[in-house]
Amino acid sequence: MKRFFVLALFLFSSSLFAAVVQPVGAASQVLIPAAGSTAGANGTFFRSDITILNLMSHDQTVSLQWLPQADSGGTNVTKTITIPALSGIRSADFVAQYLETSGLGSIVVTGLASGGGIDSTALLSVYARIWSPQPNALGAVSQSFPAIPTSTINTQIAALFGVGGADNATNYRVNVGIVNLDPVNAQTFVVSVVSAPPVPPAKTVTIPPMSMQQVSVGDGLPVSTQIQVRNTTASGTHSNFWTAYSSTVNDTTGDAWSDMAVAGTLAP
């Protein structure tokens, strides 16, 4: 269900608002690293519960750009909406309802100027989680994904920590997602587990421009596991406009959590 609401607590001038602490991730363009409306393993069906807030005192035209998983056969989709001043929208199945598509992907949320291009005055705050009804139970499980201002993305190499199962590692599977925001060039990445022997083999994946790919790293990785993501694209087309995340999922309950990669980190 789509929901629209007014930000009653923010009904004051934009000049006053600029003097207070801004929500984390508020920017004119942000990336939601992972979103979807897709069937998962073991009876799960994952949907994205996404909220987008317009924190400015003017109506904001917003572009929603869907970056599909590269090996899914999906296509890029762009929708344009308008969010009134000091208001927000929310949907528990955002990908299906607003983007009218399905599968796994990423979303770039951009405030647009009247003449096209990014509106530098836009201030969008985005909250996103992926959730699923819990298999064989009445509840739900979910994992949050932070929205990242695209202006902060400049990744040369990245590492992931805190993946794997803390209680019983054999109950958990680990996936790594990589988002390539380069608008022109495909990028090739090597995903390596650099701790927690026995070490599974490294995986190499080439991701087309403006798309993402989630790859399975393995099952049974302990919580001390570290994963390194390296961009091995040749220098002529090499880009730092990418980021990565991990998703650890309990095979029995569907319980899950996510971590964003630490950019510029060389895992030992």
Short mmCIF file of C-alpha atoms in Angstrom, two decimals:
data_model
loop_
_atom_site.label_atom_id
_atom_site.label_comp_id
_atom_site.label_asym_id
_atom_site.label_seq_id
_atom_site.Cartn_x
_atom_site.Cartn_y
_atom_site.Cartn_z
CA MET A 1 0.00 0.00 0.00
CA LYS A 2 1.27 3.46 -0.95
CA ARG A 3 1.20 6.03 1.82
CA PHE A 4 1.58 9.80 1.72
CA PHE A 5 2.12 11.90 4.82
CA VAL A 6 2.98 15.44 5.90
CA LEU A 7 5.98 16.17 8.10
CA ALA A 8 4.16 18.16 10.75
CA LEU A 9 7.25 18.51 12.94
CA PHE A 10 9.16 20.23 10.14
CA LEU A 11 6.70 23.05 9.42
CA PHE A 12 9.16 25.91 9.64
CA SER A 13 11.30 27.76 7.13
CA SER A 14 14.07 26.01 5.24
CA SER A 15 16.56 28.53 6.65
CA LEU A 16 15.71 27.37 10.16
CA PHE A 17 15.85 23.74 9.09
CA ALA A 18 19.34 24.24 7.69
CA ALA A 19 20.51 25.15 11.17
CA VAL A 20 19.52 21.82 12.72
CA VAL A 21 21.15 18.42 12.42
CA GLN A 22 20.35 16.79 9.09
CA PRO A 23 19.22 13.15 9.01
CA VAL A 24 21.95 10.71 8.00
CA GLY A 25 21.81 10.15 4.25
CA ALA A 26 19.85 13.32 3.44
CA ALA A 27 21.09 14.64 0.09
CA SER A 28 20.01 15.63 -3.40
CA GLN A 29 20.85 12.14 -4.69
CA VAL A 30 21.06 8.93 -2.69
CA LEU A 31 21.60 5.25 -3.43
CA ILE A 32 19.57 2.43 -1.92
CA PRO A 33 22.09 -0.42 -2.35
CA ALA A 34 19.58 -3.27 -2.34
CA ALA A 35 15.85 -3.38 -2.93
CA GLY A 36 13.50 -5.90 -4.37
CA SER A 37 10.23 -7.68 -4.81
CA THR A 38 11.34 -11.24 -5.29
CA ALA A 39 11.07 -14.79 -4.02
CA GLY A 40 13.92 -15.95 -1.79
CA ALA A 41 15.07 -19.31 -0.49
CA ASN A 42 13.17 -21.54 1.94
CA GLY A 43 9.73 -20.02 1.49
CA THR A 44 10.66 -16.36 1.84
CA PHE A 45 9.42 -13.53 -0.39
CA PHE A 46 11.39 -10.32 0.01
CA ARG A 47 9.88 -6.87 -0.49
CA SER A 48 11.28 -3.40 0.11
CA ASP A 49 9.67 -1.11 2.67
CA ILE A 50 10.93 2.32 1.58
CA THR A 51 10.24 5.83 2.87
CA ILE A 52 11.31 8.97 0.97
CA LEU A 53 11.04 12.34 2.71
CA ASN A 54 11.22 15.76 1.05
CA LEU A 55 12.73 17.92 3.78
CA MET A 56 12.53 21.20 1.86
CA SER A 57 9.77 23.81 1.86
CA HIS A 58 9.13 23.42 -1.88
CA ASP A 59 7.60 20.59 -3.88
CA GLN A 60 10.26 18.25 -5.21
CA THR A 61 10.34 16.32 -8.47
CA VAL A 62 12.09 13.02 -7.79
CA SER A 63 13.56 10.48 -10.19
CA LEU A 64 13.53 6.82 -9.15
CA GLN A 65 16.04 4.84 -11.19
CA TRP A 66 15.99 1.05 -10.93
CA LEU A 67 19.37 -0.66 -11.45
CA PRO A 68 18.58 -4.35 -12.00
CA GLN A 69 20.70 -7.32 -11.01
CA ALA A 70 22.97 -7.92 -14.00
CA ASP A 71 22.31 -11.63 -14.47
CA SER A 72 18.54 -11.38 -14.03
CA GLY A 73 17.70 -10.20 -17.53
CA GLY A 74 15.93 -7.19 -16.01
CA THR A 75 15.99 -3.74 -17.56
CA ASN A 76 16.66 -0.29 -16.14
CA VAL A 77 13.47 1.51 -15.19
CA THR A 78 13.05 5.21 -14.38
CA LYS A 79 9.93 6.70 -12.83
CA THR A 80 9.33 10.34 -11.91
CA ILE A 81 7.16 11.44 -9.00
CA THR A 82 6.49 14.68 -7.14
CA ILE A 83 6.66 14.85 -3.36
CA PRO A 84 5.01 17.97 -1.89
CA ALA A 85 6.94 20.26 0.43
CA LEU A 86 7.73 18.86 3.87
CA SER A 87 6.04 15.57 3.03
CA GLY A 88 6.90 11.97 2.39
CA ILE A 89 5.84 8.74 0.74
CA ARG A 90 6.05 5.18 1.97
CA SER A 91 5.30 1.76 0.55
CA ALA A 92 5.80 -1.72 2.01
CA ASP A 93 6.34 -3.08 -1.53
CA PHE A 94 8.02 -0.08 -3.12
CA VAL A 95 9.61 -1.83 -6.10
CA ALA A 96 6.32 -3.33 -7.27
CA GLN A 97 4.13 -0.32 -6.53
CA TYR A 98 6.29 2.66 -7.51
CA LEU A 99 8.72 1.17 -10.03
CA GLU A 100 6.25 -1.41 -11.34
CA THR A 101 8.90 -4.07 -11.67
CA SER A 102 10.24 -7.06 -9.75
CA GLY A 103 13.46 -8.85 -8.91
CA LEU A 104 16.51 -7.65 -7.00
CA GLY A 105 18.28 -4.39 -7.74
CA SER A 106 19.38 -0.99 -6.47
CA ILE A 107 17.58 2.35 -6.60
CA VAL A 108 19.05 5.79 -7.24
CA VAL A 109 16.79 8.51 -5.82
CA THR A 110 17.45 11.94 -7.32
CA GLY A 111 15.92 15.36 -6.74
CA LEU A 112 15.43 16.94 -10.18
CA ALA A 113 15.67 20.60 -11.15
CA SER A 114 12.93 22.12 -13.32
CA GLY A 115 15.22 22.18 -16.34
CA GLY A 116 16.53 18.66 -15.79
CA GLY A 117 19.62 17.46 -13.97
CA ILE A 118 20.19 17.25 -10.23
CA ASP A 119 18.56 19.92 -8.09
CA SER A 120 21.33 21.05 -5.75
CA THR A 121 18.72 22.43 -3.32
CA ALA A 122 16.97 19.06 -2.95
CA LEU A 123 17.15 17.42 0.46
CA LEU A 124 15.85 13.86 0.36
CA SER A 125 16.01 11.50 3.31
CA VAL A 126 15.49 7.82 2.50
CA TYR A 127 14.88 4.84 4.77
CA ALA A 128 14.87 1.31 3.36
CA ARG A 129 14.56 -2.22 4.60
CA ILE A 130 13.94 -5.55 2.90
CA TRP A 131 11.41 -7.77 4.69
CA SER A 132 9.69 -11.10 4.28
CA PRO A 133 7.00 -13.06 6.09
CA GLN A 134 8.87 -15.52 8.28
CA PRO A 135 8.70 -19.08 6.92
CA ASN A 136 6.33 -21.34 8.90
CA ALA A 137 5.49 -18.54 11.35
CA LEU A 138 3.17 -15.55 11.77
CA GLY A 139 5.85 -12.87 12.06
CA ALA A 140 8.20 -11.16 9.63
CA VAL A 141 11.97 -10.79 9.28
CA SER A 142 13.86 -7.86 7.79
CA GLN A 143 17.21 -6.18 7.25
CA SER A 144 17.89 -2.46 6.83
CA PHE A 145 20.01 -0.91 4.10
CA PRO A 146 21.32 2.62 4.68
CA ALA A 147 20.76 5.18 1.94
CA ILE A 148 24.10 6.55 0.75
CA PRO A 149 24.60 10.05 -0.73
CA THR A 150 26.17 9.32 -4.12
CA SER A 151 28.52 12.28 -3.72
CA THR A 152 30.34 10.32 -0.98
CA ILE A 153 31.03 7.23 -3.11
CA ASN A 154 34.68 6.94 -4.17
CA THR A 155 35.72 3.33 -3.67
CA GLN A 156 39.10 1.94 -4.67
CA ILE A 157 39.01 -1.23 -2.61
CA ALA A 158 36.60 -2.33 0.09
CA ALA A 159 36.26 -4.81 2.93
CA LEU A 160 33.32 -6.31 4.78
CA PHE A 161 33.32 -7.33 8.42
CA GLY A 162 30.73 -8.86 10.74
CA VAL A 163 29.42 -11.38 8.23
CA GLY A 164 28.69 -15.00 9.06
CA GLY A 165 26.73 -16.66 11.85
CA ALA A 166 27.57 -15.79 15.43
CA ASP A 167 25.58 -18.56 17.11
CA ASN A 168 25.80 -21.47 14.65
CA ALA A 169 27.62 -20.59 11.45
CA THR A 170 26.22 -23.60 9.55
CA ASN A 171 22.74 -22.03 9.72
CA TYR A 172 23.74 -18.94 7.74
CA ARG A 173 24.47 -18.07 4.12
CA VAL A 174 26.40 -14.95 3.08
CA ASN A 175 25.86 -12.89 -0.06
CA VAL A 176 27.86 -9.90 -1.29
CA GLY A 177 26.23 -7.26 -3.47
CA ILE A 178 28.16 -4.82 -5.65
CA VAL A 179 26.62 -1.72 -7.25
CA ASN A 180 28.32 -0.24 -10.34
CA LEU A 181 27.24 3.39 -10.73
CA ASP A 182 29.56 4.14 -13.64
CA PRO A 183 27.20 5.33 -16.40
CA VAL A 184 29.38 4.07 -19.27
CA ASN A 185 31.80 1.30 -18.31
CA ALA A 186 31.38 -2.24 -17.05
CA GLN A 187 33.55 -3.03 -14.02
CA THR A 188 35.13 -6.34 -12.99
CA PHE A 189 35.42 -7.27 -9.33
CA VAL A 190 37.06 -10.06 -7.34
CA VAL A 191 35.31 -11.08 -4.11
CA SER A 192 37.63 -12.93 -1.72
CA VAL A 193 37.25 -14.36 1.77
CA VAL A 194 40.55 -13.53 3.47
CA SER A 195 39.94 -15.16 6.84
CA ALA A 196 37.98 -18.01 8.41
CA PRO A 197 39.61 -21.11 6.90
CA PRO A 198 38.76 -23.22 5.02
CA VAL A 199 38.59 -20.32 2.59
CA PRO A 200 36.06 -20.64 -0.25
CA PRO A 201 37.37 -19.81 -3.73
CA ALA A 202 37.38 -16.19 -4.86
CA LYS A 203 34.63 -15.14 -7.25
CA THR A 204 35.03 -12.82 -10.21
CA VAL A 205 32.05 -10.88 -11.54
CA THR A 206 31.73 -8.30 -14.32
CA ILE A 207 28.90 -5.81 -13.78
CA PRO A 208 27.52 -3.67 -16.62
CA PRO A 209 27.19 0.11 -16.14
CA MET A 210 24.35 1.28 -13.90
CA SER A 211 23.51 -2.16 -12.54
CA MET A 212 24.27 -4.40 -9.59
CA GLN A 213 25.06 -8.02 -8.86
CA GLN A 214 24.66 -10.09 -5.72
CA VAL A 215 26.89 -13.16 -5.47
CA SER A 216 26.83 -16.04 -3.00
CA VAL A 217 29.99 -16.27 -0.92
CA GLY A 218 29.08 -19.42 0.96
CA ASP A 219 27.51 -21.09 3.97
CA GLY A 220 28.96 -21.75 7.38
CA LEU A 221 31.23 -18.71 7.59
CA PRO A 222 31.95 -17.75 11.22
CA VAL A 223 31.27 -14.25 12.53
CA SER A 224 35.00 -13.36 12.37
CA THR A 225 34.96 -13.65 8.57
CA GLN A 226 36.40 -10.78 6.53
CA ILE A 227 35.66 -10.30 2.84
CA GLN A 228 37.60 -8.16 0.40
CA VAL A 229 36.16 -6.65 -2.80
CA ARG A 230 38.69 -5.45 -5.39
CA ASN A 231 37.99 -3.65 -8.66
CA THR A 232 40.31 -5.26 -11.22
CA THR A 233 39.06 -3.33 -14.26
CA ALA A 234 41.81 -2.14 -16.62
CA SER A 235 42.98 1.42 -16.03
CA GLY A 236 41.42 2.83 -19.21
CA THR A 237 37.88 2.13 -18.03
CA HIS A 238 38.46 1.70 -14.28
CA SER A 239 36.00 3.61 -12.05
CA ASN A 240 35.73 4.25 -8.30
CA PHE A 241 32.00 4.94 -8.57
CA TRP A 242 30.89 1.70 -6.90
CA THR A 243 30.08 0.30 -3.50
CA ALA A 244 29.39 -3.08 -1.91
CA TYR A 245 27.38 -4.65 0.90
CA SER A 246 27.00 -8.02 2.60
CA SER A 247 23.79 -9.82 3.51
CA THR A 248 23.85 -12.67 6.05
CA VAL A 249 20.68 -14.77 6.16
CA ASN A 250 19.56 -17.55 8.52
CA ASP A 251 18.57 -20.54 6.38
CA THR A 252 15.91 -21.69 8.84
CA THR A 253 14.16 -18.53 10.02
CA GLY A 254 15.01 -15.97 7.32
CA ASP A 255 16.48 -13.66 9.97
CA ALA A 256 19.08 -11.43 8.29
CA TRP A 257 21.36 -8.44 8.62
CA SER A 258 23.39 -6.31 6.25
CA ASP A 259 26.67 -4.39 6.39
CA MET A 260 28.05 -1.78 4.01
CA ALA A 261 31.61 -2.27 2.84
CA VAL A 262 34.33 -0.12 4.39
CA ALA A 263 35.84 1.76 1.47
CA GLY A 264 39.61 1.99 1.19
CA THR A 265 40.18 -0.89 3.59
CA LEU A 266 42.76 -3.58 2.90
CA ALA A 267 41.74 -6.70 4.77
CA PRO A 268 44.75 -8.54 6.27
#
